[in-house]
Short mmCIF file of C-alpha atoms in Angstrom, two decimals:
data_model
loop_
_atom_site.label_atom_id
_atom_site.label_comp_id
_atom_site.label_asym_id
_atom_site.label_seq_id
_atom_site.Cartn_x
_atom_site.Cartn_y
_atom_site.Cartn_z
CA UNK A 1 0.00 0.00 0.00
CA UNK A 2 1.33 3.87 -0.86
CA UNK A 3 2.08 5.70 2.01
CA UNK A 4 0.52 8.77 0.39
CA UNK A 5 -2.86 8.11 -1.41
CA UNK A 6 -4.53 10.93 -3.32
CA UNK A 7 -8.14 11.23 -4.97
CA UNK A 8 -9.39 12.02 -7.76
CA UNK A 9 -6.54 10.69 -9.72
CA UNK A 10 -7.99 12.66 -12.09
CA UNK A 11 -10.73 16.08 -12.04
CA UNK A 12 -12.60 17.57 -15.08
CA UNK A 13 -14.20 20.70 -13.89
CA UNK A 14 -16.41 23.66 -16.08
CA UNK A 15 -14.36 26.91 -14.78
CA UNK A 16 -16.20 28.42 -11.55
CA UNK A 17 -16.01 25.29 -10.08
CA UNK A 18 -15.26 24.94 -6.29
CA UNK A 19 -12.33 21.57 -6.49
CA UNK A 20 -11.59 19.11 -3.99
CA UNK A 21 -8.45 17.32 -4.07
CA UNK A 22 -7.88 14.91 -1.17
CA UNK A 23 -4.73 13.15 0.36
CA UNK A 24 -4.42 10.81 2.89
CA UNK A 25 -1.11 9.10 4.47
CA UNK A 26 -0.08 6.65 6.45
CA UNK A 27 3.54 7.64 8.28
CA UNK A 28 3.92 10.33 11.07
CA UNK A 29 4.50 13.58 9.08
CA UNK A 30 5.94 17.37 10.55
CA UNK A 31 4.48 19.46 7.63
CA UNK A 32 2.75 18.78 4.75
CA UNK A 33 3.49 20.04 0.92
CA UNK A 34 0.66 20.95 -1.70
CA UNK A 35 3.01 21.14 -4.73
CA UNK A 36 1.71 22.18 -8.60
CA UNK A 37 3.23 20.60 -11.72
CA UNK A 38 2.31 22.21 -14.98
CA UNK A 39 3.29 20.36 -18.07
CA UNK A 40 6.48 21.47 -18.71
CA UNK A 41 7.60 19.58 -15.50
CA UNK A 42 8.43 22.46 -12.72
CA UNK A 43 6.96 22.56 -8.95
CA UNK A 44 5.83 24.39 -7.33
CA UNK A 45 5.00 25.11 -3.70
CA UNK A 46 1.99 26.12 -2.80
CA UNK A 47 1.51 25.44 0.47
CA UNK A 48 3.46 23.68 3.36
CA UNK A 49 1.28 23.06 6.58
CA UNK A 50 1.33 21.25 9.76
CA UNK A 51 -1.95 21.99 10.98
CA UNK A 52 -5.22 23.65 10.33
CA UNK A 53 -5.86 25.66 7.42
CA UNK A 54 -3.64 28.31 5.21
CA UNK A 55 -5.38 30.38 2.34
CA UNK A 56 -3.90 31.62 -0.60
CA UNK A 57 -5.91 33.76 -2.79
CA UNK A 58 -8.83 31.16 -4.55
CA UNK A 59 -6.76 28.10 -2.96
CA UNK A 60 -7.25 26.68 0.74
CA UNK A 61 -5.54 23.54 2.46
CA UNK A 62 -6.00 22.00 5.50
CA UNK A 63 -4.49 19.01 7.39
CA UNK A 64 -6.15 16.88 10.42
CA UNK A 65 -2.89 15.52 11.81
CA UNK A 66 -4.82 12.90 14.12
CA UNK A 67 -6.81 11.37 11.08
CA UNK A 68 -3.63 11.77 8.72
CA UNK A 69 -5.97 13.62 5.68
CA UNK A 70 -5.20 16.89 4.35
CA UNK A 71 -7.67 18.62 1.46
CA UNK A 72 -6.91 21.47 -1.14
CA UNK A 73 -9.48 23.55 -2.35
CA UNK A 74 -9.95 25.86 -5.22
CA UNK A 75 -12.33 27.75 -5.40
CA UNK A 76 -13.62 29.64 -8.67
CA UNK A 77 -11.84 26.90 -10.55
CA UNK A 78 -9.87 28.94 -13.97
CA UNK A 79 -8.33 26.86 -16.62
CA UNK A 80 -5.05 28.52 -15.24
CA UNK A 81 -5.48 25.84 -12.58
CA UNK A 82 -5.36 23.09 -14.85
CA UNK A 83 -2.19 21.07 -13.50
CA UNK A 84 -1.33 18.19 -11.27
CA UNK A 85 -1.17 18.82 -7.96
CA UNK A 86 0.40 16.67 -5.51
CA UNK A 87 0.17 16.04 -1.82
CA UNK A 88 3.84 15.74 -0.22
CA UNK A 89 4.25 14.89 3.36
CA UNK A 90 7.43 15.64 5.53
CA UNK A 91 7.63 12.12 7.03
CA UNK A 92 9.45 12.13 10.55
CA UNK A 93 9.92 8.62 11.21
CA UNK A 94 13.52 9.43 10.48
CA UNK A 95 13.72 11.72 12.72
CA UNK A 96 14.68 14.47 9.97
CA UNK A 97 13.05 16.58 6.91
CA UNK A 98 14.20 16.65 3.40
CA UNK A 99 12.92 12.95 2.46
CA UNK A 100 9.43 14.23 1.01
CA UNK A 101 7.18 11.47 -0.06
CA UNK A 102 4.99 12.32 -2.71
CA UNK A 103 1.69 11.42 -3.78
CA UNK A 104 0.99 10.05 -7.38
CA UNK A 105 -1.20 13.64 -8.33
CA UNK A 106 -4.38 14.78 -9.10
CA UNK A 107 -4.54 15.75 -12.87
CA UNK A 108 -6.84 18.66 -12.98
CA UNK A 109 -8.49 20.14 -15.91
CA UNK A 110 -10.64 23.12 -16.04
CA UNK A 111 -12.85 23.67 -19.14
CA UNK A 112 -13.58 27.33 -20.14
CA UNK B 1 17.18 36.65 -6.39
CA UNK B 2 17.70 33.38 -8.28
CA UNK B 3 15.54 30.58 -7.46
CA UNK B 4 16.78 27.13 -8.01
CA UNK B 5 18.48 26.38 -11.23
CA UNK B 6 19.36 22.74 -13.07
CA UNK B 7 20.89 22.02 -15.83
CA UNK B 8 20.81 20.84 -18.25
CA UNK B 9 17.06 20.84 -19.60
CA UNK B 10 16.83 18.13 -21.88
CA UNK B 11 19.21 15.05 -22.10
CA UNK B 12 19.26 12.13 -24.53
CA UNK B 13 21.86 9.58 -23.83
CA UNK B 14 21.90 5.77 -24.35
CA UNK B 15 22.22 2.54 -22.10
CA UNK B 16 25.26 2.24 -20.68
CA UNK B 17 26.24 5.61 -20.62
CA UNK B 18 27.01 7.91 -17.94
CA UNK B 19 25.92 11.22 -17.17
CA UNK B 20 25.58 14.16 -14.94
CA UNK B 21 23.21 16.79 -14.00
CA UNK B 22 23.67 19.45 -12.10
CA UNK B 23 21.70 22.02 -9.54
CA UNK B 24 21.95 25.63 -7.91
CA UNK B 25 20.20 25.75 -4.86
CA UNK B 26 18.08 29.13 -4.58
CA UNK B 27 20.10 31.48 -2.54
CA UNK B 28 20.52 31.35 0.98
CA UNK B 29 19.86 27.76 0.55
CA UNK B 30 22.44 24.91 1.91
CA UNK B 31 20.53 21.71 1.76
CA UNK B 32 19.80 19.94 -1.97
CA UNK B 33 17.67 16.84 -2.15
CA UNK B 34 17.43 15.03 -5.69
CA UNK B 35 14.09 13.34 -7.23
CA UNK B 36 13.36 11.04 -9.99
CA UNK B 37 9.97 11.42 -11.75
CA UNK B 38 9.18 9.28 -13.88
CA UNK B 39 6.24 9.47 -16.43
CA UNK B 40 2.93 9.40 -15.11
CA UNK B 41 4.32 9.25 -11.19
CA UNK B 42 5.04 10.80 -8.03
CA UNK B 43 8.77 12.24 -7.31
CA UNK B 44 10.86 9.55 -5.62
CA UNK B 45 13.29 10.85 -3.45
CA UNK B 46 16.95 9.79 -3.91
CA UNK B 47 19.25 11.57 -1.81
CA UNK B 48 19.65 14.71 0.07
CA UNK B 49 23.04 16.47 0.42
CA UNK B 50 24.35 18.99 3.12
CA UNK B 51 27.65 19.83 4.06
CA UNK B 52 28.77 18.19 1.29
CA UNK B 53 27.95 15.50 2.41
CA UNK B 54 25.19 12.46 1.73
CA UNK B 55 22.23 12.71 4.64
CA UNK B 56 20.06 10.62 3.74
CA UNK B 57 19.27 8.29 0.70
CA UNK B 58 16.41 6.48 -0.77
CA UNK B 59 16.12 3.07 -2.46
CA UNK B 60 18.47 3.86 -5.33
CA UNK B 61 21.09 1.49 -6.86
CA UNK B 62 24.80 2.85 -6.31
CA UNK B 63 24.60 3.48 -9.87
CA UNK B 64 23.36 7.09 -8.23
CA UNK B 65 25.69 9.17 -6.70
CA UNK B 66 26.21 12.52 -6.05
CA UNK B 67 28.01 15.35 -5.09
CA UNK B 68 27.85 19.02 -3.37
CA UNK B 69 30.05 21.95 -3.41
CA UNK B 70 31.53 24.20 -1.07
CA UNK B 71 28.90 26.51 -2.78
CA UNK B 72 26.08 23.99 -2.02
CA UNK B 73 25.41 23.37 -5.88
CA UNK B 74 25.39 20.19 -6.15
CA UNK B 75 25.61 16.96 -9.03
CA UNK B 76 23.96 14.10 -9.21
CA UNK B 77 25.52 11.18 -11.50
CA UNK B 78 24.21 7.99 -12.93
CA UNK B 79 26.53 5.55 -14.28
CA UNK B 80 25.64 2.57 -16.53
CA UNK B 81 22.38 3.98 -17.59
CA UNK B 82 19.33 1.83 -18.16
CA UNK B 83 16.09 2.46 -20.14
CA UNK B 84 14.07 2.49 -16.86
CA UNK B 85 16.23 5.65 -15.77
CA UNK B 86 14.11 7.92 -18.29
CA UNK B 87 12.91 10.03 -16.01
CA UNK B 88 12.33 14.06 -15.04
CA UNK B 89 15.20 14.73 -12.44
CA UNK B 90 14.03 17.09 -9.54
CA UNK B 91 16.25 19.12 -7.30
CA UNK B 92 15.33 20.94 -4.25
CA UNK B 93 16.72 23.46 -2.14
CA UNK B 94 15.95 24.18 1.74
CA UNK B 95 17.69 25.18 4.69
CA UNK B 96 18.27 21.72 6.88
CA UNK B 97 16.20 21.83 10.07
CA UNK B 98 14.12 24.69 9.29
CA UNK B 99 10.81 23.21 9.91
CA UNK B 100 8.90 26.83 9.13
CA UNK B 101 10.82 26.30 5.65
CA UNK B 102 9.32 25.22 2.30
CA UNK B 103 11.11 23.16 -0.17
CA UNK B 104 12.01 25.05 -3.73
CA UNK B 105 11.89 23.16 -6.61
CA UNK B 106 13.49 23.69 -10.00
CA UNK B 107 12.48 23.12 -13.35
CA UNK B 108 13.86 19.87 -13.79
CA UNK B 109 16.09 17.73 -16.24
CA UNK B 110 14.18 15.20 -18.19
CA UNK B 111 16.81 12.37 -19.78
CA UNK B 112 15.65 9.80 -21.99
CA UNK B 113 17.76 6.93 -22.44
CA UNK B 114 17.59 4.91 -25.32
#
């Protein structure tokens, strides 16, 4: 089994859509990464949290440590947003950072 | 202020070859961790360097090594190259133990080995 499970795999969404992407691990974490991948292949961060909820302009993320889920949220979807987005936890089991784990992505895709 | 830079973009190279790509951490920066994407996946981490030194490794062969500078840029090298190590190539730059600190990603090298 993954230690980092995200769903939808994959999201088709009319723009103005409010977008749920959900990730669930197994493993003690410290933080958690939302990262975005456009095609050409960069990251980038959008959000590191440890608990509760951060908001960034249209997108939201928030993290329940005890049940090991975290959630991003877009709201007002924009076929800007079309990207993968992936759910990275900081694992601490080795007692350090810099060993992300990464989810396998959500594939969004906004239609104008 | 520069963000993190690798280089090259774009590799072709063939099995059994070596090669080596290399990263500039974003400024400030003196801990670079390496990733292999490959199509269709996650990033898998393969090792993280500080002090010029290895910290910590994933499950890669020893066909991956790597290096870092006393400027904290840093290589990573893959000798004996295999079809299965076509891949994007992530690097990342922190500061080590920073827990308020985000990782910065850069654009990536994407080899193909044929």
């Amino acid at each position: 089994k993954n230690e980092v499970e995200q769903s939808p795999q994959n999201l088709t969404a009319q723009e103005g859509e409010f977008i749920t992407i959900n990730c669930s691990y197994s493993v003690g974490i410290s933080a958690l990464h939302w990262l975005q991948q456009h095609p050409g292949g960069g990251i980038v961060s959008l959000f590191m949290l440890s608990s509760g909820k951060k908001k960034h302009g249209r997108l939201i993320a928030t993290i329940n440590i005890q049940e090991k889920h975290s959630s991003l949220h877009i709201t007002a979807s924009h076929p800007r947003d079309s990207a993968v987005y992936i759910c990275a936890p900081h694992p601490n089991y080795g007692g350090s950072q810099g060993n992300l784990i990464f989810g396998k992505g959500t594939k969004l895709s906004v239609k104008p | 202020d520069a963000g993190v830079t690798q280089s090259p973009t774009h590799l072709i190279k063939t099995r059994g070859q070596q090669v080596t790509l290399r990263c500039s951490p974003k400024s400030g920066h003196d801990t670079v961790s390496w990733y292999q994407q490959a199509l269709g996946q996650g990033p898998q981490f393969i090792f993280q360097y500080y002090e010029e030194e290895e910290r910590q490794r994933g499950n890669f062969p020893d066909r991956f090594s790597g290096h870092q500078f006393p400027n904290y840029s840093s290589e990573l090298n893959v000798n004996a190259l295999l079809l299965g190590d076509s891949a994007l190539y992530l690097c990342a730059s922190s500061l080590l133990g920073r827990t308020s600190e985000t990782q910065y990603f850069g654009p990536g090298t994407r080899l193909l080995v044929l």
